[in-house]
């Protein structure tokens, strides 16, 4: 139910930067496909060099060596394209982030001006306004970054999934299942952390009030005249100590979930490597195929992990 509310943030993003959103989508698709192209070219290079090494008489003098040079040149061009689209994507992401942040400030200001004066007498309104001021400008921008990362990872993952499915349909299934436990754990604690933040908003406001009183110039004279500093400092520290203790509890549990997920991914990687190595030793695939499939499996896990983590982060945002 809560995940479906991401559409509200996406609406803000689209309203603020429709052009950047379209550009981000194109860059995501291209950036997602290029790694698969590079994997295939590496396979061709390894197979080409291996074939030359097995032939007597030397490699450089063999006319087939020109094919190796062509593959290396194509890999170089692919690498340059990857670097270019990474640079372009980073620029578009930053430009879109700034645009969305400015748009959210405008939305926040317009809503604050339109609110009836009676709202300013309500503690609940101040809790909402405090959270909006703290998180409003940054969260939609974070969703932009999450969308870009998730989209690029999704495109790469789909390409790798298709590649591995052609080799053995079980491998992409194992790759997918290895990432699920950690993400479920993270989503669980994302819900708990959000509920905790909502519950503790009043305490955060009180701590912010102490901080404002201690560092502002409005009450500097009274603080020195009546020696109020130690009282406000102890009040601030007590609240922050409680908040830190409770938040670290959630973060520790979530970190354990991340460790569990990483462990399952590591086991999956090396189990797949045993299978791929066996196929290579049996002569069913070439050394280039072995490198390509192993790299594809390893990268596919990374892409899927990034995709799911980005989705979880968007859920939190």
PDB file of N, CA, C and O in Angstrom, residues 213-230:
ATOM      1  N   UNK A 213      17.738  27.593  20.393  1.00  0.00           N
ATOM      2  CA  UNK A 213      17.908  28.510  21.518  1.00  0.00           C
ATOM      3  C   UNK A 213      19.387  28.686  21.876  1.00  0.00           C
ATOM      4  O   UNK A 213      19.841  29.780  22.213  1.00  0.00           O
ATOM      5  N   UNK A 214      20.144  27.586  21.782  1.00  0.00           N
ATOM      6  CA  UNK A 214      21.558  27.631  22.174  1.00  0.00           C
ATOM      7  C   UNK A 214      22.425  28.374  21.161  1.00  0.00           C
ATOM      8  O   UNK A 214      23.417  29.010  21.535  1.00  0.00           O
ATOM      9  N   UNK A 215      22.074  28.278  19.882  1.00  0.00           N
ATOM     10  CA  UNK A 215      22.953  28.825  18.836  1.00  0.00           C
ATOM     11  C   UNK A 215      22.448  30.122  18.230  1.00  0.00           C
ATOM     12  O   UNK A 215      23.189  30.795  17.510  1.00  0.00           O
ATOM     13  N   UNK A 216      21.181  30.499  18.491  1.00  0.00           N
ATOM     14  CA  UNK A 216      20.636  31.718  17.903  1.00  0.00           C
ATOM     15  C   UNK A 216      21.062  32.965  18.671  1.00  0.00           C
ATOM     16  O   UNK A 216      21.522  32.898  19.822  1.00  0.00           O
ATOM     17  N   UNK A 217      20.888  34.113  18.033  1.00  0.00           N
ATOM     18  CA  UNK A 217      21.272  35.372  18.669  1.00  0.00           C
ATOM     19  C   UNK A 217      20.113  36.026  19.420  1.00  0.00           C
ATOM     20  O   UNK A 217      20.315  36.983  20.166  1.00  0.00           O
ATOM     21  N   UNK A 218      18.883  35.495  19.239  1.00  0.00           N
ATOM     22  CA  UNK A 218      17.714  36.123  19.848  1.00  0.00           C
ATOM     23  C   UNK A 218      17.772  36.097  21.376  1.00  0.00           C
ATOM     24  O   UNK A 218      17.421  37.070  22.045  1.00  0.00           O
ATOM     25  N   UNK A 219      18.230  34.971  21.930  1.00  0.00           N
ATOM     26  CA  UNK A 219      18.206  34.807  23.386  1.00  0.00           C
ATOM     27  C   UNK A 219      19.619  34.744  23.976  1.00  0.00           C
ATOM     28  O   UNK A 219      19.789  34.273  25.102  1.00  0.00           O
ATOM     29  N   UNK A 220      20.615  35.194  23.235  1.00  0.00           N
ATOM     30  CA  UNK A 220      21.999  35.086  23.708  1.00  0.00           C
ATOM     31  C   UNK A 220      22.206  35.833  25.020  1.00  0.00           C
ATOM     32  O   UNK A 220      22.889  35.351  25.933  1.00  0.00           O
ATOM     33  N   UNK A 221      21.610  37.024  25.143  1.00  0.00           N
ATOM     34  CA  UNK A 221      21.781  37.805  26.362  1.00  0.00           C
ATOM     35  C   UNK A 221      21.194  37.121  27.578  1.00  0.00           C
ATOM     36  O   UNK A 221      21.843  37.045  28.639  1.00  0.00           O
ATOM     37  N   UNK A 222      19.951  36.621  27.478  1.00  0.00           N
ATOM     38  CA  UNK A 222      19.300  35.947  28.602  1.00  0.00           C
ATOM     39  C   UNK A 222      20.056  34.680  29.013  1.00  0.00           C
ATOM     40  O   UNK A 222      20.125  34.348  30.195  1.00  0.00           O
ATOM     41  N   UNK A 223      20.595  33.959  28.029  1.00  0.00           N
ATOM     42  CA  UNK A 223      21.333  32.738  28.345  1.00  0.00           C
ATOM     43  C   UNK A 223      22.543  33.038  29.227  1.00  0.00           C
ATOM     44  O   UNK A 223      22.850  32.288  30.150  1.00  0.00           O
ATOM     45  N   UNK A 224      23.208  34.132  28.949  1.00  0.00           N
ATOM     46  CA  UNK A 224      24.388  34.488  29.738  1.00  0.00           C
ATOM     47  C   UNK A 224      24.004  35.122  31.076  1.00  0.00           C
ATOM     48  O   UNK A 224      24.653  34.895  32.095  1.00  0.00           O
ATOM     49  N   UNK A 225      22.923  35.888  31.067  1.00  0.00           N
ATOM     50  CA  UNK A 225      22.498  36.574  32.288  1.00  0.00           C
ATOM     51  C   UNK A 225      21.983  35.589  33.338  1.00  0.00           C
ATOM     52  O   UNK A 225      22.303  35.708  34.533  1.00  0.00           O
ATOM     53  N   UNK A 226      21.199  34.583  32.891  1.00  0.00           N
ATOM     54  CA  UNK A 226      20.594  33.636  33.825  1.00  0.00           C
ATOM     55  C   UNK A 226      21.297  32.269  33.826  1.00  0.00           C
ATOM     56  O   UNK A 226      20.789  31.324  34.443  1.00  0.00           O
ATOM     57  N   UNK A 227      22.408  32.155  33.110  1.00  0.00           N
ATOM     58  CA  UNK A 227      23.200  30.915  33.083  1.00  0.00           C
ATOM     59  C   UNK A 227      22.327  29.709  32.688  1.00  0.00           C
ATOM     60  O   UNK A 227      22.266  28.688  33.366  1.00  0.00           O
ATOM     61  N   UNK A 228      21.644  29.844  31.546  1.00  0.00           N
ATOM     62  CA  UNK A 228      20.726  28.804  31.077  1.00  0.00           C
ATOM     63  C   UNK A 228      21.395  27.758  30.178  1.00  0.00           C
ATOM     64  O   UNK A 228      20.761  26.769  29.819  1.00  0.00           O
ATOM     65  N   UNK A 229      22.652  27.996  29.810  1.00  0.00           N
ATOM     66  CA  UNK A 229      23.307  27.121  28.840  1.00  0.00           C
ATOM     67  C   UNK A 229      23.338  25.668  29.250  1.00  0.00           C
ATOM     68  O   UNK A 229      22.979  24.777  28.473  1.00  0.00           O
ATOM     69  N   UNK A 230      23.751  25.383  30.487  1.00  0.00           N
ATOM     70  CA  UNK A 230      23.901  23.994  30.928  1.00  0.00           C
ATOM     71  C   UNK A 230      22.562  23.262  30.934  1.00  0.00           C
ATOM     72  O   UNK A 230      22.484  22.077  30.590  1.00  0.00           O
TER      73      UNK A 230
END
